[in-house]
Amino acid sequence: MDILRVIYTSRPFGYDVSTLSGILMHARRANERDGITGALICRADIYIQWLEGPEAKVRAALARIMGDDRHLEVTLQAEDRVAERTFADWAMLHDPAVTWIWTQNEIDAGALDRTTPEELIGFFLKLRGLTGAASEPG
């Protein structure tokens, strides 16, 4: 089966634990319903999300995110068709307060503008390895 994988970035608006919990609860429920899996790397200054699943459902989820006022500057960073899912057992893996990507100063200095899709994919593959996402449900 052809799987569409997209990676987008955005800046949070009104970031706090309650807002993030609401986003994750809604995403997990909608993703389970729509057959979408993925992962979210989030901090107070950036969201990086990997979504994978049926093309129409992934595109609809991305459109909802782009219309969500809790996300600013939503930017599609990568879009590929893949043969299998990377986060097959996770409706939405959540990695809070990631410190192994960029610092706040690096984000402010434009690190995201200089990154490549391959680097973003690498972040998620590292996250998958750190969490054991291949074998644990989320």
Coordinates of N, CA and C in Angstrom, one line a residue:
M1 N 0.8 -1.2 0.0 CA 0.0 0.0 0.0 C 0.9 1.2 0.0
D2 N 0.5 2.2 -0.8 CA 1.2 3.5 -0.8 C 0.9 4.3 0.4
I3 N 1.9 4.8 1.0 CA 1.7 5.6 2.2 C 2.3 7.0 1.9
L4 N 1.5 8.1 2.2 CA 2.0 9.4 2.1 C 2.6 9.8 3.4
R5 N 3.9 10.3 3.4 CA 4.5 10.8 4.6 C 4.8 12.3 4.3
V6 N 4.4 13.1 5.3 CA 4.7 14.5 5.3 C 5.3 14.9 6.6
I7 N 6.2 15.9 6.5 CA 6.8 16.5 7.7 C 6.6 18.0 7.6
Y8 N 6.0 18.6 8.6 CA 5.8 20.0 8.6 C 6.4 20.6 9.9
T9 N 6.6 21.9 9.8 CA 7.0 22.6 11.0 C 6.0 23.8 11.2
S10 N 5.9 24.2 12.5 CA 5.1 25.4 12.8 C 5.6 25.9 14.1
R11 N 5.2 27.2 14.4 CA 5.5 27.8 15.6 C 4.2 27.7 16.5
P12 N 4.3 27.3 17.7 CA 3.2 27.3 18.6 C 2.7 28.7 18.9
F13 N 1.4 28.8 19.0 CA 0.7 30.0 19.5 C 0.0 29.6 20.8
G14 N 0.3 30.3 21.9 CA -0.3 30.0 23.2 C 0.1 28.7 23.8
Y15 N 1.4 28.4 23.6 CA 1.9 27.1 24.1 C 1.9 27.0 25.6
D16 N 1.3 26.0 26.1 CA 1.3 25.6 27.5 C 0.9 24.1 27.6
V17 N 1.1 23.5 28.7 CA 0.8 22.1 28.9 C -0.7 21.8 28.5
S18 N -1.6 22.6 28.9 CA -3.0 22.4 28.6 C -3.2 22.4 27.1
T19 N -2.7 23.4 26.4 CA -2.9 23.5 24.9 C -2.3 22.2 24.2
L20 N -1.0 21.9 24.6 CA -0.4 20.7 24.1 C -1.2 19.4 24.3
S21 N -1.7 19.3 25.5 CA -2.5 18.1 25.8 C -3.7 18.0 24.9
G22 N -4.4 19.2 24.7 CA -5.5 19.2 23.8 C -5.2 18.8 22.4
I23 N -4.1 19.4 21.9 CA -3.6 19.0 20.6 C -3.4 17.5 20.4
L24 N -2.7 17.0 21.4 CA -2.3 15.5 21.4 C -3.6 14.7 21.5
M25 N -4.5 15.0 22.4 CA -5.7 14.2 22.5 C -6.5 14.2 21.2
H26 N -6.7 15.4 20.6 CA -7.4 15.5 19.4 C -6.7 14.8 18.2
A27 N -5.4 14.9 18.1 CA -4.6 14.3 17.1 C -4.7 12.8 17.2
R28 N -4.5 12.2 18.4 CA -4.6 10.8 18.6 C -6.0 10.2 18.2
R29 N -7.0 10.9 18.6 CA -8.4 10.4 18.3 C -8.6 10.5 16.7
A30 N -8.3 11.6 16.1 CA -8.5 11.8 14.7 C -7.6 10.8 13.9
N31 N -6.4 10.7 14.3 CA -5.4 9.8 13.6 C -5.8 8.3 13.7
E32 N -6.3 7.9 14.8 CA -6.8 6.5 14.9 C -8.0 6.3 14.0
R33 N -8.9 7.3 14.0 CA -10.0 7.2 13.1 C -9.6 7.1 11.6
D34 N -8.6 7.9 11.2 CA -8.3 8.1 9.8 C -7.1 7.2 9.4
G35 N -6.6 6.4 10.2 CA -5.5 5.5 9.8 C -4.2 6.2 9.6
I36 N -4.0 7.3 10.4 CA -2.7 8.1 10.3 C -1.9 7.7 11.5
T37 N -0.6 7.6 11.3 CA 0.4 7.4 12.4 C 1.4 8.5 12.3
G38 N 2.2 8.7 13.3 CA 3.3 9.7 13.2 C 3.9 10.0 14.6
A39 N 4.6 11.2 14.5 CA 5.3 11.6 15.7 C 5.3 13.1 15.7
L40 N 5.4 13.7 16.9 CA 5.4 15.1 17.1 C 6.6 15.5 18.1
I41 N 7.5 16.3 17.6 CA 8.5 16.9 18.4 C 8.1 18.3 18.7
C42 N 8.0 18.6 20.0 CA 7.4 19.9 20.3 C 8.2 20.6 21.5
R43 N 8.2 21.9 21.4 CA 8.8 22.7 22.4 C 8.0 24.0 22.4
A44 N 8.3 24.9 23.3 CA 7.5 26.2 23.3 C 7.8 27.0 22.1
D45 N 8.9 26.7 21.4 CA 9.3 27.5 20.2 C 9.1 26.8 18.9
I46 N 8.8 25.5 18.8 CA 8.7 24.9 17.5 C 7.9 23.6 17.7
Y47 N 7.1 23.3 16.6 CA 6.5 21.9 16.4 C 7.2 21.4 15.1
I48 N 7.5 20.1 15.2 CA 7.9 19.4 14.0 C 7.1 18.1 14.0
Q49 N 6.3 17.9 13.0 CA 5.5 16.7 13.0 C 5.6 15.9 11.8
W50 N 5.6 14.6 12.0 CA 5.7 13.6 10.9 C 4.3 12.9 10.9
L51 N 3.6 12.9 9.7 CA 2.4 12.2 9.5 C 2.5 11.2 8.4
E52 N 1.9 10.1 8.6 CA 2.0 9.1 7.5 C 0.7 8.3 7.5
G53 N 0.2 8.0 6.3 CA -1.1 7.3 6.1 C -1.6 7.4 4.7
P54 N -2.9 7.1 4.6 CA -3.6 7.3 3.3 C -3.5 8.7 2.8
E55 N -3.2 8.9 1.5 CA -3.0 10.3 1.0 C -4.1 11.3 1.4
A56 N -5.3 10.9 1.1 CA -6.5 11.8 1.3 C -6.6 12.2 2.8
K57 N -6.4 11.2 3.6 CA -6.5 11.4 5.1 C -5.4 12.3 5.6
V58 N -4.1 12.1 5.1 CA -3.0 12.9 5.5 C -3.2 14.3 5.1
R59 N -3.6 14.5 3.8 CA -3.8 15.9 3.3 C -4.9 16.6 4.1
A60 N -6.0 15.9 4.4 CA -7.1 16.5 5.2 C -6.6 16.9 6.6
A61 N -5.7 16.0 7.2 CA -5.2 16.4 8.5 C -4.3 17.6 8.4
L62 N -3.5 17.7 7.4 CA -2.6 18.8 7.2 C -3.4 20.1 7.0
A63 N -4.5 20.0 6.2 CA -5.4 21.1 6.0 C -6.0 21.6 7.4
R64 N -6.4 20.7 8.2 CA -6.9 21.0 9.5 C -5.8 21.8 10.4
I65 N -4.6 21.3 10.3 CA -3.5 21.9 11.1 C -3.3 23.3 10.6
M66 N -3.3 23.4 9.3 CA -3.0 24.8 8.7 C -4.1 25.8 9.1
G67 N -5.3 25.3 9.3 CA -6.4 26.2 9.7 C -6.5 26.3 11.3
D68 N -5.6 25.7 12.0 CA -5.7 25.7 13.5 C -4.9 26.9 14.0
D69 N -5.5 27.8 14.7 CA -4.9 29.0 15.2 C -3.8 28.8 16.3
R70 N -3.7 27.5 16.7 CA -2.6 27.2 17.7 C -1.3 27.0 17.0
H71 N -1.3 27.0 15.6 CA -0.1 26.8 14.8 C 0.1 28.0 14.0
L72 N 1.3 28.6 14.0 CA 1.7 29.7 13.2 C 2.8 29.3 12.2
E73 N 2.8 29.9 11.1 CA 3.8 29.6 10.1 C 4.0 28.2 9.7
V74 N 2.9 27.5 9.5 CA 2.9 26.1 9.1 C 3.7 26.0 7.7
T75 N 4.7 25.2 7.7 CA 5.5 25.0 6.5 C 5.7 23.5 6.2
L76 N 5.3 23.1 5.0 CA 5.5 21.7 4.6 C 7.0 21.6 4.3
Q77 N 7.7 20.7 5.0 CA 9.2 20.5 4.8 C 9.5 19.3 4.0
A78 N 8.7 18.3 3.9 CA 9.0 17.1 3.2 C 7.7 16.4 2.9
E79 N 7.6 15.8 1.7 CA 6.5 15.0 1.3 C 7.0 13.9 0.4
D80 N 6.7 12.6 0.8 CA 7.2 11.5 0.0 C 6.1 10.4 0.1
R81 N 6.2 9.5 -0.9 CA 5.4 8.2 -0.8 C 6.4 7.2 -0.3
V82 N 6.0 6.4 0.6 CA 6.8 5.4 1.2 C 6.1 4.0 1.2
A83 N 6.9 2.9 1.2 CA 6.3 1.6 1.1 C 5.7 1.2 2.5
E84 N 6.3 1.6 3.5 CA 5.8 1.2 4.9 C 5.9 2.4 5.8
R85 N 5.2 2.2 6.9 CA 5.2 3.3 8.0 C 6.4 3.2 8.9
T86 N 6.9 4.3 9.3 CA 8.0 4.4 10.3 C 7.4 4.3 11.7
F87 N 6.3 4.9 11.9 CA 5.7 4.9 13.3 C 4.3 4.1 13.3
A88 N 4.4 2.9 12.7 CA 3.2 2.1 12.5 C 2.3 1.9 13.7
D89 N 2.9 1.8 14.9 CA 2.2 1.5 16.1 C 1.8 2.7 16.9
W90 N 2.0 3.9 16.4 CA 1.8 5.1 17.1 C 0.8 6.0 16.5
A91 N -0.4 6.3 17.1 CA -1.4 7.2 16.5 C -0.7 8.6 16.6
M92 N 0.1 8.9 17.6 CA 0.9 10.1 17.6 C 1.9 10.0 18.8
L93 N 3.1 9.7 18.4 CA 4.2 9.7 19.4 C 4.5 11.1 19.8
H94 N 4.7 11.4 21.0 CA 5.0 12.7 21.5 C 6.3 12.8 22.2
D95 N 7.2 13.6 21.7 CA 8.5 13.8 22.4 C 8.5 15.2 22.9
P96 N 8.4 15.4 24.2 CA 8.3 16.8 24.7 C 9.7 17.3 25.0
A97 N 9.9 18.6 24.9 CA 11.1 19.3 25.4 C 12.4 18.7 24.8
V98 N 12.4 18.5 23.5 CA 13.5 17.9 22.9 C 14.7 18.8 23.0
T99 N 15.8 18.3 23.5 CA 17.0 19.2 23.6 C 18.1 18.8 22.7
W100 N 17.9 17.7 21.9 CA 19.0 17.2 21.0 C 18.8 17.7 19.6
I101 N 18.0 18.7 19.3 CA 17.9 19.3 18.0 C 18.6 20.7 18.0
W102 N 17.8 21.7 18.2 CA 18.3 23.1 18.2 C 18.0 23.8 19.5
T103 N 18.8 24.7 19.9 CA 18.5 25.6 21.0 C 17.6 26.7 20.6
Q104 N 17.0 27.3 21.5 CA 16.1 28.5 21.2 C 16.9 29.5 20.4
N105 N 18.2 29.8 20.8 CA 19.0 30.7 20.0 C 19.2 30.3 18.6
E106 N 19.4 29.0 18.4 CA 19.6 28.5 17.0 C 18.3 28.7 16.2
I107 N 17.2 28.4 16.8 CA 15.9 28.6 16.1 C 15.7 30.1 15.8
D108 N 16.0 31.0 16.7 CA 15.9 32.4 16.5 C 16.8 32.9 15.4
A109 N 18.0 32.2 15.2 CA 19.0 32.5 14.2 C 18.7 31.9 12.9
G110 N 17.6 31.2 12.7 CA 17.2 30.7 11.4 C 17.6 29.2 11.2
A111 N 17.9 28.4 12.2 CA 18.3 27.0 12.0 C 17.3 26.3 11.1
L112 N 16.0 26.5 11.3 CA 15.0 25.8 10.6 C 15.0 26.1 9.1
D113 N 15.3 27.4 8.8 CA 15.4 27.8 7.4 C 16.6 27.1 6.6
R114 N 17.6 26.7 7.4 CA 18.8 26.1 6.8 C 18.7 24.6 6.8
T115 N 17.7 24.0 7.4 CA 17.7 22.5 7.5 C 17.2 21.9 6.2
T116 N 17.5 20.6 6.1 CA 17.1 19.9 4.9 C 16.0 18.9 5.3
P117 N 15.2 18.4 4.3 CA 14.3 17.3 4.7 C 15.0 16.1 5.2
E118 N 16.2 15.8 4.7 CA 16.9 14.7 5.3 C 17.3 14.8 6.7
E119 N 17.7 16.0 7.1 CA 18.0 16.3 8.5 C 16.7 16.1 9.4
L120 N 15.6 16.6 8.9 CA 14.3 16.4 9.7 C 14.0 14.9 9.8
I121 N 14.1 14.2 8.7 CA 13.8 12.8 8.8 C 14.8 12.1 9.8
G122 N 16.0 12.5 9.8 CA 17.0 12.0 10.8 C 16.6 12.2 12.2
F123 N 16.0 13.4 12.5 CA 15.5 13.7 13.9 C 14.5 12.6 14.3
F124 N 13.6 12.4 13.4 CA 12.5 11.4 13.7 C 13.0 10.0 13.8
L125 N 14.0 9.6 13.0 CA 14.5 8.3 13.1 C 15.3 8.1 14.4
K126 N 16.0 9.2 14.8 CA 16.6 9.2 16.1 C 15.6 9.0 17.2
L127 N 14.5 9.8 17.1 CA 13.4 9.7 18.1 C 12.9 8.3 18.2
R128 N 12.7 7.7 17.1 CA 12.1 6.3 17.0 C 13.1 5.4 17.7
G129 N 14.4 5.5 17.5 CA 15.3 4.7 18.2 C 15.4 4.9 19.7
L130 N 15.2 6.2 20.1 CA 15.3 6.5 21.5 C 14.1 6.0 22.3
T131 N 12.9 5.9 21.6 CA 11.7 5.5 22.3 C 11.3 4.1 22.1
G132 N 12.0 3.4 21.2 CA 11.5 2.0 20.9 C 10.2 2.0 20.2
A133 N 10.0 3.1 19.4 CA 8.7 3.2 18.7 C 8.3 2.1 17.8
A134 N 9.3 1.3 17.4 CA 8.9 0.2 16.5 C 8.2 -0.9 17.2
S135 N 8.3 -1.0 18.6 CA 7.6 -2.1 19.3 C 6.6 -1.7 20.3
E136 N 6.6 -0.4 20.7 CA 5.7 0.0 21.8 C 4.5 0.8 21.2
P137 N 3.3 0.5 21.6 CA 2.2 1.3 21.2 C 2.1 2.7 21.9
G138 N 1.5 3.7 21.2 CA 1.5 5.0 21.7 C 0.1 5.4 22.0

